[in-house]
mmCIF file with all atom_site columns, C-alpha atoms in Angstrom:
data_model
loop_
_atom_site.group_PDB
_atom_site.id
_atom_site.type_symbol
_atom_site.label_atom_id
_atom_site.label_alt_id
_atom_site.label_comp_id
_atom_site.label_asym_id
_atom_site.label_entity_id
_atom_site.label_seq_id
_atom_site.pdbx_PDB_ins_code
_atom_site.Cartn_x
_atom_site.Cartn_y
_atom_site.Cartn_z
_atom_site.occupancy
_atom_site.B_iso_or_equiv
_atom_site.pdbx_formal_charge
_atom_site.auth_seq_id
_atom_site.auth_comp_id
_atom_site.auth_asym_id
_atom_site.auth_atom_id
_atom_site.pdbx_PDB_model_num
ATOM 1   C CA . MET C 1 1   ? -19.352 2.583   -53.274 1.00 0.00 ? 1   MET C CA 1
ATOM 2   C CA . LYS C 1 2   ? -21.377 0.919   -50.525 1.00 0.00 ? 2   LYS C CA 1
ATOM 3   C CA . ILE C 1 3   ? -18.313 1.009   -48.221 1.00 0.00 ? 3   ILE C CA 1
ATOM 4   C CA . LYS C 1 4   ? -18.046 4.792   -48.627 1.00 0.00 ? 4   LYS C CA 1
ATOM 5   C CA . TYR C 1 5   ? -21.748 5.121   -47.891 1.00 0.00 ? 5   TYR C CA 1
ATOM 6   C CA . TYR C 1 6   ? -21.410 3.099   -44.693 1.00 0.00 ? 6   TYR C CA 1
ATOM 7   C CA . ILE C 1 7   ? -18.419 5.149   -43.557 1.00 0.00 ? 7   ILE C CA 1
ATOM 8   C CA . VAL C 1 8   ? -20.243 8.442   -44.149 1.00 0.00 ? 8   VAL C CA 1
ATOM 9   C CA . SER C 1 9   ? -23.342 7.135   -42.366 1.00 0.00 ? 9   SER C CA 1
ATOM 10  C CA . LEU C 1 10  ? -21.298 5.955   -39.395 1.00 0.00 ? 10  LEU C CA 1
ATOM 11  C CA . PHE C 1 11  ? -19.508 9.288   -39.151 1.00 0.00 ? 11  PHE C CA 1
ATOM 12  C CA . ALA C 1 12  ? -22.818 11.143  -39.217 1.00 0.00 ? 12  ALA C CA 1
ATOM 13  C CA . LEU C 1 13  ? -24.197 8.890   -36.512 1.00 0.00 ? 13  LEU C CA 1
ATOM 14  C CA . LEU C 1 14  ? -21.193 9.433   -34.257 1.00 0.00 ? 14  LEU C CA 1
ATOM 15  C CA . SER C 1 15  ? -21.317 13.171  -34.852 1.00 0.00 ? 15  SER C CA 1
ATOM 16  C CA . ALA C 1 16  ? -24.940 13.275  -33.810 1.00 0.00 ? 16  ALA C CA 1
ATOM 17  C CA . THR C 1 17  ? -24.282 11.322  -30.609 1.00 0.00 ? 17  THR C CA 1
ATOM 18  C CA . SER C 1 18  ? -23.736 13.290  -27.442 1.00 0.00 ? 18  SER C CA 1
ATOM 19  C CA . CYS C 1 19  ? -20.167 13.159  -26.152 1.00 0.00 ? 19  CYS C CA 1
ATOM 20  C CA . SER C 1 20  ? -21.115 13.877  -22.568 1.00 0.00 ? 20  SER C CA 1
ATOM 21  C CA . ASP C 1 21  ? -21.226 10.231  -21.526 1.00 0.00 ? 21  ASP C CA 1
ATOM 22  C CA . PHE C 1 22  ? -17.649 9.371   -22.371 1.00 0.00 ? 22  PHE C CA 1
ATOM 23  C CA . LEU C 1 23  ? -15.661 12.553  -22.917 1.00 0.00 ? 23  LEU C CA 1
ATOM 24  C CA . ASP C 1 24  ? -16.627 14.882  -20.091 1.00 0.00 ? 24  ASP C CA 1
ATOM 25  C CA . LEU C 1 25  ? -14.463 13.149  -17.514 1.00 0.00 ? 25  LEU C CA 1
ATOM 26  C CA . THR C 1 26  ? -11.850 14.433  -15.109 1.00 0.00 ? 26  THR C CA 1
ATOM 27  C CA . PRO C 1 27  ? -8.417  13.976  -16.738 1.00 0.00 ? 27  PRO C CA 1
ATOM 28  C CA . ILE C 1 28  ? -6.401  11.193  -15.127 1.00 0.00 ? 28  ILE C CA 1
ATOM 29  C CA . SER C 1 29  ? -3.628  13.701  -14.453 1.00 0.00 ? 29  SER C CA 1
ATOM 30  C CA . GLU C 1 30  ? -6.002  15.640  -12.198 1.00 0.00 ? 30  GLU C CA 1
ATOM 31  C CA . ALA C 1 31  ? -7.145  12.647  -10.132 1.00 0.00 ? 31  ALA C CA 1
ATOM 32  C CA . SER C 1 32  ? -5.896  12.832  -6.561  1.00 0.00 ? 32  SER C CA 1
ATOM 33  C CA . SER C 1 33  ? -6.712  11.774  -3.022  1.00 0.00 ? 33  SER C CA 1
ATOM 34  C CA . VAL C 1 34  ? -8.656  15.033  -2.726  1.00 0.00 ? 34  VAL C CA 1
ATOM 35  C CA . ASN C 1 35  ? -11.239 14.215  -5.388  1.00 0.00 ? 35  ASN C CA 1
ATOM 36  C CA . TYR C 1 36  ? -11.108 10.424  -5.727  1.00 0.00 ? 36  TYR C CA 1
ATOM 37  C CA . TYR C 1 37  ? -12.714 9.139   -2.541  1.00 0.00 ? 37  TYR C CA 1
ATOM 38  C CA . LYS C 1 38  ? -16.456 9.717   -2.799  1.00 0.00 ? 38  LYS C CA 1
ATOM 39  C CA . ASN C 1 39  ? -18.184 6.575   -1.524  1.00 0.00 ? 39  ASN C CA 1
ATOM 40  C CA . THR C 1 40  ? -17.869 3.162   0.126   1.00 0.00 ? 40  THR C CA 1
ATOM 41  C CA . SER C 1 41  ? -16.789 1.469   -3.084  1.00 0.00 ? 41  SER C CA 1
ATOM 42  C CA . ASP C 1 42  ? -13.874 3.893   -3.481  1.00 0.00 ? 42  ASP C CA 1
ATOM 43  C CA . ILE C 1 43  ? -12.631 3.198   0.043   1.00 0.00 ? 43  ILE C CA 1
ATOM 44  C CA . ASN C 1 44  ? -12.975 -0.547  -0.420  1.00 0.00 ? 44  ASN C CA 1
ATOM 45  C CA . SER C 1 45  ? -10.952 -0.333  -3.638  1.00 0.00 ? 45  SER C CA 1
ATOM 46  C CA . ALA C 1 46  ? -8.301  1.746   -1.876  1.00 0.00 ? 46  ALA C CA 1
ATOM 47  C CA . LEU C 1 47  ? -8.164  -0.787  0.955   1.00 0.00 ? 47  LEU C CA 1
ATOM 48  C CA . THR C 1 48  ? -7.718  -3.591  -1.571  1.00 0.00 ? 48  THR C CA 1
ATOM 49  C CA . ALA C 1 49  ? -4.710  -1.681  -2.873  1.00 0.00 ? 49  ALA C CA 1
ATOM 50  C CA . CYS C 1 50  ? -3.325  -1.626  0.677   1.00 0.00 ? 50  CYS C CA 1
ATOM 51  C CA . TYR C 1 51  ? -3.511  -5.406  0.783   1.00 0.00 ? 51  TYR C CA 1
ATOM 52  C CA . GLY C 1 52  ? -2.058  -5.531  -2.710  1.00 0.00 ? 52  GLY C CA 1
ATOM 53  C CA . SER C 1 53  ? 1.099   -3.874  -1.415  1.00 0.00 ? 53  SER C CA 1
ATOM 54  C CA . LEU C 1 54  ? 1.864   -6.996  0.626   1.00 0.00 ? 54  LEU C CA 1
ATOM 55  C CA . GLN C 1 55  ? 2.282   -8.942  -2.609  1.00 0.00 ? 55  GLN C CA 1
ATOM 56  C CA . GLY C 1 56  ? 4.988   -6.584  -3.832  1.00 0.00 ? 56  GLY C CA 1
ATOM 57  C CA . THR C 1 57  ? 8.147   -8.204  -5.171  1.00 0.00 ? 57  THR C CA 1
ATOM 58  C CA . TYR C 1 58  ? 10.225  -6.580  -2.436  1.00 0.00 ? 58  TYR C CA 1
ATOM 59  C CA . GLN C 1 59  ? 7.817   -7.517  0.343   1.00 0.00 ? 59  GLN C CA 1
ATOM 60  C CA . TYR C 1 60  ? 6.119   -10.857 0.904   1.00 0.00 ? 60  TYR C CA 1
ATOM 61  C CA . GLY C 1 61  ? 5.978   -11.421 -2.841  1.00 0.00 ? 61  GLY C CA 1
ATOM 62  C CA . GLU C 1 62  ? 9.624   -12.463 -2.982  1.00 0.00 ? 62  GLU C CA 1
ATOM 63  C CA . TYR C 1 63  ? 12.480  -10.623 -1.314  1.00 0.00 ? 63  TYR C CA 1
ATOM 64  C CA . PHE C 1 64  ? 11.389  -10.355 2.315   1.00 0.00 ? 64  PHE C CA 1
ATOM 65  C CA . ILE C 1 65  ? 12.937  -13.764 2.852   1.00 0.00 ? 65  ILE C CA 1
ATOM 66  C CA . ALA C 1 66  ? 16.300  -12.252 1.952   1.00 0.00 ? 66  ALA C CA 1
ATOM 67  C CA . LEU C 1 67  ? 15.831  -9.205  4.164   1.00 0.00 ? 67  LEU C CA 1
ATOM 68  C CA . MET C 1 68  ? 14.372  -11.088 7.133   1.00 0.00 ? 68  MET C CA 1
ATOM 69  C CA . GLU C 1 69  ? 16.173  -14.433 7.043   1.00 0.00 ? 69  GLU C CA 1
ATOM 70  C CA . LEU C 1 70  ? 19.435  -14.135 5.109   1.00 0.00 ? 70  LEU C CA 1
ATOM 71  C CA . ARG C 1 71  ? 21.232  -12.567 8.069   1.00 0.00 ? 71  ARG C CA 1
ATOM 72  C CA . SER C 1 72  ? 20.189  -15.443 10.323  1.00 0.00 ? 72  SER C CA 1
ATOM 73  C CA . ASP C 1 73  ? 21.292  -19.073 10.318  1.00 0.00 ? 73  ASP C CA 1
ATOM 74  C CA . ASN C 1 74  ? 18.042  -20.110 8.674   1.00 0.00 ? 74  ASN C CA 1
ATOM 75  C CA . VAL C 1 75  ? 19.058  -19.219 5.108   1.00 0.00 ? 75  VAL C CA 1
ATOM 76  C CA . GLU C 1 76  ? 22.429  -19.359 3.389   1.00 0.00 ? 76  GLU C CA 1
ATOM 77  C CA . ASP C 1 77  ? 23.633  -17.412 0.377   1.00 0.00 ? 77  ASP C CA 1
ATOM 78  C CA . ILE C 1 78  ? 25.226  -20.171 -1.695  1.00 0.00 ? 78  ILE C CA 1
ATOM 79  C CA . ASN C 1 79  ? 26.194  -17.842 -4.551  1.00 0.00 ? 79  ASN C CA 1
ATOM 80  C CA . PRO C 1 80  ? 27.900  -14.762 -3.060  1.00 0.00 ? 80  PRO C CA 1
ATOM 81  C CA . GLY C 1 81  ? 28.787  -13.391 -6.491  1.00 0.00 ? 81  GLY C CA 1
ATOM 82  C CA . GLY C 1 82  ? 25.284  -13.649 -7.873  1.00 0.00 ? 82  GLY C CA 1
ATOM 83  C CA . ALA C 1 83  ? 23.148  -10.598 -8.654  1.00 0.00 ? 83  ALA C CA 1
ATOM 84  C CA . ALA C 1 84  ? 26.172  -8.324  -8.334  1.00 0.00 ? 84  ALA C CA 1
ATOM 85  C CA . GLY C 1 85  ? 26.500  -9.299  -4.671  1.00 0.00 ? 85  GLY C CA 1
ATOM 86  C CA . VAL C 1 86  ? 23.248  -7.721  -3.480  1.00 0.00 ? 86  VAL C CA 1
ATOM 87  C CA . PHE C 1 87  ? 22.391  -10.789 -1.381  1.00 0.00 ? 87  PHE C CA 1
ATOM 88  C CA . TYR C 1 88  ? 25.973  -11.180 -0.162  1.00 0.00 ? 88  TYR C CA 1
ATOM 89  C CA . PHE C 1 89  ? 26.039  -7.643  1.254   1.00 0.00 ? 89  PHE C CA 1
ATOM 90  C CA . ILE C 1 90  ? 22.713  -8.177  3.014   1.00 0.00 ? 90  ILE C CA 1
ATOM 91  C CA . ASP C 1 91  ? 24.001  -11.446 4.457   1.00 0.00 ? 91  ASP C CA 1
ATOM 92  C CA . ASN C 1 92  ? 27.109  -9.704  5.809   1.00 0.00 ? 92  ASN C CA 1
ATOM 93  C CA . PHE C 1 93  ? 25.409  -6.568  7.148   1.00 0.00 ? 93  PHE C CA 1
ATOM 94  C CA . THR C 1 94  ? 27.342  -4.391  4.721   1.00 0.00 ? 94  THR C CA 1
ATOM 95  C CA . ALA C 1 95  ? 24.502  -3.394  2.375   1.00 0.00 ? 95  ALA C CA 1
ATOM 96  C CA . THR C 1 96  ? 23.976  0.319   1.724   1.00 0.00 ? 96  THR C CA 1
ATOM 97  C CA . SER C 1 97  ? 21.012  2.325   0.429   1.00 0.00 ? 97  SER C CA 1
ATOM 98  C CA . GLY C 1 98  ? 22.363  1.601   -3.055  1.00 0.00 ? 98  GLY C CA 1
ATOM 99  C CA . ASN C 1 99  ? 21.368  -2.047  -2.663  1.00 0.00 ? 99  ASN C CA 1
ATOM 100 C CA . ASN C 1 100 ? 18.379  -2.479  -4.967  1.00 0.00 ? 100 ASN C CA 1
ATOM 101 C CA . ILE C 1 101 ? 16.501  -4.895  -2.697  1.00 0.00 ? 101 ILE C CA 1
ATOM 102 C CA . ILE C 1 102 ? 16.782  -2.576  0.274   1.00 0.00 ? 102 ILE C CA 1
ATOM 103 C CA . ARG C 1 103 ? 15.926  0.515   -1.746  1.00 0.00 ? 103 ARG C CA 1
ATOM 104 C CA . GLN C 1 104 ? 12.875  -1.060  -3.366  1.00 0.00 ? 104 GLN C CA 1
ATOM 105 C CA . ALA C 1 105 ? 11.634  -2.594  -0.091  1.00 0.00 ? 105 ALA C CA 1
ATOM 106 C CA . TRP C 1 106 ? 11.798  0.879   1.479   1.00 0.00 ? 106 TRP C CA 1
ATOM 107 C CA . LYS C 1 107 ? 9.750   2.314   -1.393  1.00 0.00 ? 107 LYS C CA 1
ATOM 108 C CA . GLU C 1 108 ? 7.139   -0.460  -1.285  1.00 0.00 ? 108 GLU C CA 1
ATOM 109 C CA . LEU C 1 109 ? 6.669   -0.206  2.484   1.00 0.00 ? 109 LEU C CA 1
ATOM 110 C CA . TYR C 1 110 ? 6.181   3.542   2.414   1.00 0.00 ? 110 TYR C CA 1
ATOM 111 C CA . ASN C 1 111 ? 3.853   3.198   -0.554  1.00 0.00 ? 111 ASN C CA 1
ATOM 112 C CA . GLN C 1 112 ? 1.793   0.805   1.572   1.00 0.00 ? 112 GLN C CA 1
ATOM 113 C CA . ILE C 1 113 ? 1.749   3.370   4.381   1.00 0.00 ? 113 ILE C CA 1
ATOM 114 C CA . TYR C 1 114 ? 0.697   6.086   1.947   1.00 0.00 ? 114 TYR C CA 1
ATOM 115 C CA . ARG C 1 115 ? -2.228  3.974   0.787   1.00 0.00 ? 115 ARG C CA 1
ATOM 116 C CA . CYS C 1 116 ? -3.289  3.194   4.355   1.00 0.00 ? 116 CYS C CA 1
ATOM 117 C CA . ASN C 1 117 ? -3.094  6.867   5.300   1.00 0.00 ? 117 ASN C CA 1
ATOM 118 C CA . ASN C 1 118 ? -5.391  7.721   2.414   1.00 0.00 ? 118 ASN C CA 1
ATOM 119 C CA . VAL C 1 119 ? -7.973  5.170   3.554   1.00 0.00 ? 119 VAL C CA 1
ATOM 120 C CA . LEU C 1 120 ? -7.869  6.458   7.138   1.00 0.00 ? 120 LEU C CA 1
ATOM 121 C CA . ALA C 1 121 ? -8.057  10.100  6.054   1.00 0.00 ? 121 ALA C CA 1
ATOM 122 C CA . ASN C 1 122 ? -11.063 9.534   3.787   1.00 0.00 ? 122 ASN C CA 1
ATOM 123 C CA . SER C 1 123 ? -13.008 6.804   5.578   1.00 0.00 ? 123 SER C CA 1
ATOM 124 C CA . HIS C 1 124 ? -15.673 9.358   6.545   1.00 0.00 ? 124 HIS C CA 1
ATOM 125 C CA . VAL C 1 125 ? -17.287 8.891   3.113   1.00 0.00 ? 125 VAL C CA 1
ATOM 126 C CA . VAL C 1 126 ? -18.426 5.403   4.200   1.00 0.00 ? 126 VAL C CA 1
ATOM 127 C CA . ALA C 1 127 ? -22.010 5.902   5.382   1.00 0.00 ? 127 ALA C CA 1
ATOM 128 C CA . ASN C 1 128 ? -22.337 2.594   7.254   1.00 0.00 ? 128 ASN C CA 1
ATOM 129 C CA . ASP C 1 129 ? -20.735 3.062   10.693  1.00 0.00 ? 129 ASP C CA 1
ATOM 130 C CA . GLU C 1 130 ? -19.943 -0.613  11.192  1.00 0.00 ? 130 GLU C CA 1
ATOM 131 C CA . LEU C 1 131 ? -18.334 -0.969  7.775   1.00 0.00 ? 131 LEU C CA 1
ATOM 132 C CA . ARG C 1 132 ? -16.413 2.272   8.230   1.00 0.00 ? 132 ARG C CA 1
ATOM 133 C CA . GLU C 1 133 ? -14.914 1.016   11.495  1.00 0.00 ? 133 GLU C CA 1
ATOM 134 C CA . GLN C 1 134 ? -13.942 -2.255  9.842   1.00 0.00 ? 134 GLN C CA 1
ATOM 135 C CA . TYR C 1 135 ? -12.150 -0.464  7.001   1.00 0.00 ? 135 TYR C CA 1
ATOM 136 C CA . GLU C 1 136 ? -10.377 1.808   9.474   1.00 0.00 ? 136 GLU C CA 1
ATOM 137 C CA . GLY C 1 137 ? -9.303  -1.205  11.534  1.00 0.00 ? 137 GLY C CA 1
ATOM 138 C CA . GLU C 1 138 ? -7.937  -2.992  8.494   1.00 0.00 ? 138 GLU C CA 1
ATOM 139 C CA . ALA C 1 139 ? -5.997  0.060   7.329   1.00 0.00 ? 139 ALA C CA 1
ATOM 140 C CA . ALA C 1 140 ? -4.597  0.591   10.837  1.00 0.00 ? 140 ALA C CA 1
ATOM 141 C CA . PHE C 1 141 ? -3.465  -3.042  10.990  1.00 0.00 ? 141 PHE C CA 1
ATOM 142 C CA . LEU C 1 142 ? -1.750  -2.856  7.598   1.00 0.00 ? 142 LEU C CA 1
ATOM 143 C CA . ARG C 1 143 ? -0.032  0.414   8.494   1.00 0.00 ? 143 ARG C CA 1
ATOM 144 C CA . ALA C 1 144 ? 1.176   -1.075  11.777  1.00 0.00 ? 144 ALA C CA 1
ATOM 145 C CA . LEU C 1 145 ? 2.530   -4.115  9.931   1.00 0.00 ? 145 LEU C CA 1
ATOM 146 C CA . ALA C 1 146 ? 4.446   -1.892  7.529   1.00 0.00 ? 146 ALA C CA 1
ATOM 147 C CA . TYR C 1 147 ? 6.017   0.135   10.331  1.00 0.00 ? 147 TYR C CA 1
ATOM 148 C CA . PHE C 1 148 ? 6.804   -3.051  12.267  1.00 0.00 ? 148 PHE C CA 1
ATOM 149 C CA . ASN C 1 149 ? 8.836   -4.272  9.295   1.00 0.00 ? 149 ASN C CA 1
ATOM 150 C CA . ILE C 1 150 ? 10.449  -0.864  8.821   1.00 0.00 ? 150 ILE C CA 1
ATOM 151 C CA . VAL C 1 151 ? 11.744  -0.540  12.388  1.00 0.00 ? 151 VAL C CA 1
ATOM 152 C CA . ARG C 1 152 ? 13.090  -4.087  12.314  1.00 0.00 ? 152 ARG C CA 1
ATOM 153 C CA . LEU C 1 153 ? 14.963  -3.406  9.085   1.00 0.00 ? 153 LEU C CA 1
ATOM 154 C CA . TRP C 1 154 ? 16.108  0.187   9.583   1.00 0.00 ? 154 TRP C CA 1
ATOM 155 C CA . GLY C 1 155 ? 15.499  1.255   13.176  1.00 0.00 ? 155 GLY C CA 1
ATOM 156 C CA . ASP C 1 156 ? 14.769  4.992   13.332  1.00 0.00 ? 156 ASP C CA 1
ATOM 157 C CA . ALA C 1 157 ? 12.719  5.987   10.281  1.00 0.00 ? 157 ALA C CA 1
ATOM 158 C CA . PRO C 1 158 ? 10.330  8.687   9.043   1.00 0.00 ? 158 PRO C CA 1
ATOM 159 C CA . LEU C 1 159 ? 6.928   8.460   10.748  1.00 0.00 ? 159 LEU C CA 1
ATOM 160 C CA . ILE C 1 160 ? 4.185   9.608   8.370   1.00 0.00 ? 160 ILE C CA 1
ATOM 161 C CA . LEU C 1 161 ? 0.588   9.360   9.559   1.00 0.00 ? 161 LEU C CA 1
ATOM 162 C CA . GLU C 1 162 ? -1.274  11.380  6.949   1.00 0.00 ? 162 GLU C CA 1
ATOM 163 C CA . PRO C 1 163 ? -1.365  11.588  3.156   1.00 0.00 ? 163 PRO C CA 1
ATOM 164 C CA . ILE C 1 164 ? 1.452   13.741  1.832   1.00 0.00 ? 164 ILE C CA 1
ATOM 165 C CA . LYS C 1 165 ? 2.812   14.728  -1.551  1.00 0.00 ? 165 LYS C CA 1
ATOM 166 C CA . ALA C 1 166 ? 6.116   13.318  -2.737  1.00 0.00 ? 166 ALA C CA 1
ATOM 167 C CA . VAL C 1 167 ? 7.725   16.767  -2.563  1.00 0.00 ? 167 VAL C CA 1
ATOM 168 C CA . ASP C 1 168 ? 6.857   16.963  1.147   1.00 0.00 ? 168 ASP C CA 1
ATOM 169 C CA . ALA C 1 169 ? 8.647   13.742  2.063   1.00 0.00 ? 169 ALA C CA 1
ATOM 170 C CA . VAL C 1 170 ? 11.978  15.551  2.364   1.00 0.00 ? 170 VAL C CA 1
ATOM 171 C CA . ASN C 1 171 ? 10.613  17.404  5.398   1.00 0.00 ? 171 ASN C CA 1
ATOM 172 C CA . TYR C 1 172 ? 10.327  14.197  7.425   1.00 0.00 ? 172 TYR C CA 1
ATOM 173 C CA . GLY C 1 173 ? 13.388  13.189  9.402   1.00 0.00 ? 173 GLY C CA 1
ATOM 174 C CA . ARG C 1 174 ? 13.979  9.939   11.264  1.00 0.00 ? 174 ARG C CA 1
ATOM 175 C CA . THR C 1 175 ? 11.721  9.237   14.231  1.00 0.00 ? 175 THR C CA 1
ATOM 176 C CA . PRO C 1 176 ? 13.107  7.216   17.177  1.00 0.00 ? 176 PRO C CA 1
ATOM 177 C CA . ILE C 1 177 ? 12.164  3.528   17.283  1.00 0.00 ? 177 ILE C CA 1
ATOM 178 C CA . ALA C 1 178 ? 10.319  3.905   20.598  1.00 0.00 ? 178 ALA C CA 1
ATOM 179 C CA . ASP C 1 179 ? 7.982   6.529   19.133  1.00 0.00 ? 179 ASP C CA 1
ATOM 180 C CA . ILE C 1 180 ? 7.254   4.371   16.093  1.00 0.00 ? 180 ILE C CA 1
ATOM 181 C CA . TYR C 1 181 ? 6.502   1.357   18.275  1.00 0.00 ? 181 TYR C CA 1
ATOM 182 C CA . LYS C 1 182 ? 4.032   3.506   20.214  1.00 0.00 ? 182 LYS C CA 1
ATOM 183 C CA . VAL C 1 183 ? 2.174   4.245   16.980  1.00 0.00 ? 183 VAL C CA 1
ATOM 184 C CA . ILE C 1 184 ? 2.312   0.560   16.004  1.00 0.00 ? 184 ILE C CA 1
ATOM 185 C CA . GLU C 1 185 ? 0.807   -0.369  19.354  1.00 0.00 ? 185 GLU C CA 1
ATOM 186 C CA . ASP C 1 186 ? -1.912  2.290   19.080  1.00 0.00 ? 186 ASP C CA 1
ATOM 187 C CA . ASP C 1 187 ? -2.821  1.180   15.549  1.00 0.00 ? 187 ASP C CA 1
ATOM 188 C CA . LEU C 1 188 ? -3.035  -2.470  16.585  1.00 0.00 ? 188 LEU C CA 1
ATOM 189 C CA . LYS C 1 189 ? -5.166  -1.684  19.631  1.00 0.00 ? 189 LYS C CA 1
ATOM 190 C CA . ASP C 1 190 ? -7.482  0.350   17.419  1.00 0.00 ? 190 ASP C CA 1
ATOM 191 C CA . ALA C 1 191 ? -7.628  -2.481  14.888  1.00 0.00 ? 191 ALA C CA 1
ATOM 192 C CA . ALA C 1 192 ? -8.320  -5.103  17.575  1.00 0.00 ? 192 ALA C CA 1
ATOM 193 C CA . LYS C 1 193 ? -11.207 -2.986  18.833  1.00 0.00 ? 193 LYS C CA 1
ATOM 194 C CA . LYS C 1 194 ? -12.788 -2.360  15.429  1.00 0.00 ? 194 LYS C CA 1
ATOM 195 C CA . LEU C 1 195 ? -12.293 -5.706  13.682  1.00 0.00 ? 195 LEU C CA 1
ATOM 196 C CA . GLU C 1 196 ? -14.163 -8.978  13.987  1.00 0.00 ? 196 GLU C CA 1
ATOM 197 C CA . PRO C 1 197 ? -12.338 -12.171 15.039  1.00 0.00 ? 197 PRO C CA 1
ATOM 198 C CA . SER C 1 198 ? -13.366 -13.816 11.755  1.00 0.00 ? 198 SER C CA 1
ATOM 199 C CA . TYR C 1 199 ? -15.278 -13.151 8.537   1.00 0.00 ? 199 TYR C CA 1
ATOM 200 C CA . GLY C 1 200 ? -17.382 -15.086 6.063   1.00 0.00 ? 200 GLY C CA 1
ATOM 201 C CA . SER C 1 201 ? -16.093 -16.759 2.925   1.00 0.00 ? 201 SER C CA 1
ATOM 202 C CA . ASP C 1 202 ? -16.518 -13.587 0.854   1.00 0.00 ? 202 ASP C CA 1
ATOM 203 C CA . ASP C 1 203 ? -14.062 -11.723 3.092   1.00 0.00 ? 203 ASP C CA 1
ATOM 204 C CA . LEU C 1 204 ? -11.442 -14.371 3.810   1.00 0.00 ? 204 LEU C CA 1
ATOM 205 C CA . GLY C 1 205 ? -7.982  -12.848 4.005   1.00 0.00 ? 205 GLY C CA 1
ATOM 206 C CA . ARG C 1 206 ? -9.035  -9.591  5.618   1.00 0.00 ? 206 ARG C CA 1
ATOM 207 C CA . ALA C 1 207 ? -7.263  -8.566  8.814   1.00 0.00 ? 207 ALA C CA 1
ATOM 208 C CA . THR C 1 208 ? -9.064  -9.672  11.976  1.00 0.00 ? 208 THR C CA 1
ATOM 209 C CA . SER C 1 209 ? -8.971  -8.657  15.628  1.00 0.00 ? 209 SER C CA 1
ATOM 210 C CA . VAL C 1 210 ? -7.085  -11.893 16.296  1.00 0.00 ? 210 VAL C CA 1
ATOM 211 C CA . ALA C 1 211 ? -4.388  -10.937 13.792  1.00 0.00 ? 211 ALA C CA 1
ATOM 212 C CA . ALA C 1 212 ? -4.078  -7.498  15.388  1.00 0.00 ? 212 ALA C CA 1
ATOM 213 C CA . GLU C 1 213 ? -3.729  -8.955  18.863  1.00 0.00 ? 213 GLU C CA 1
ATOM 214 C CA . ALA C 1 214 ? -1.188  -11.511 17.645  1.00 0.00 ? 214 ALA C CA 1
ATOM 215 C CA . LEU C 1 215 ? 0.998   -8.865  16.009  1.00 0.00 ? 215 LEU C CA 1
#
């Protein structure tokens, strides 16, 4: 009997509580780059996601060594039949877009570029001028790094410098390597100008002007 009383009391308490604090929120399905970026914290979180892309399985997280080194004399594929031959075809320059490593690396690199473009397009919400320039420099560096890897792996490729929707991607053809390298150079010069040569312990790992100049 007491259990029923407690349940009824709890229900009455919840019913009397305002729902505005936890129910009147924008549905996740409606969140977008248009309404997400409102303050410095949002941009910093978005920039962290840009760095997070580097840890992707098909980037520096694991498979870049296959894409970057397997075709050289530095690494040898000792099991040509393994993984349905995906490494063997990369090693022999016969891989196609159907190769899962190549396909996923392409997706991860352009996802990184998409994230960087969002930071650069919305950095104006950062009120502190010095911090805004730093975030822009970091995003420019990370975008340049992504395109540097893309042109080395594929040559001519789509050049996307602003946030776009997935349905719009089909409208982008392949841009010549020389034009992409020009953008890479411009991004790195911009990053070198806006970034510090080093940061304190709380910001270790962030791109620096030295890293931009080196790349």
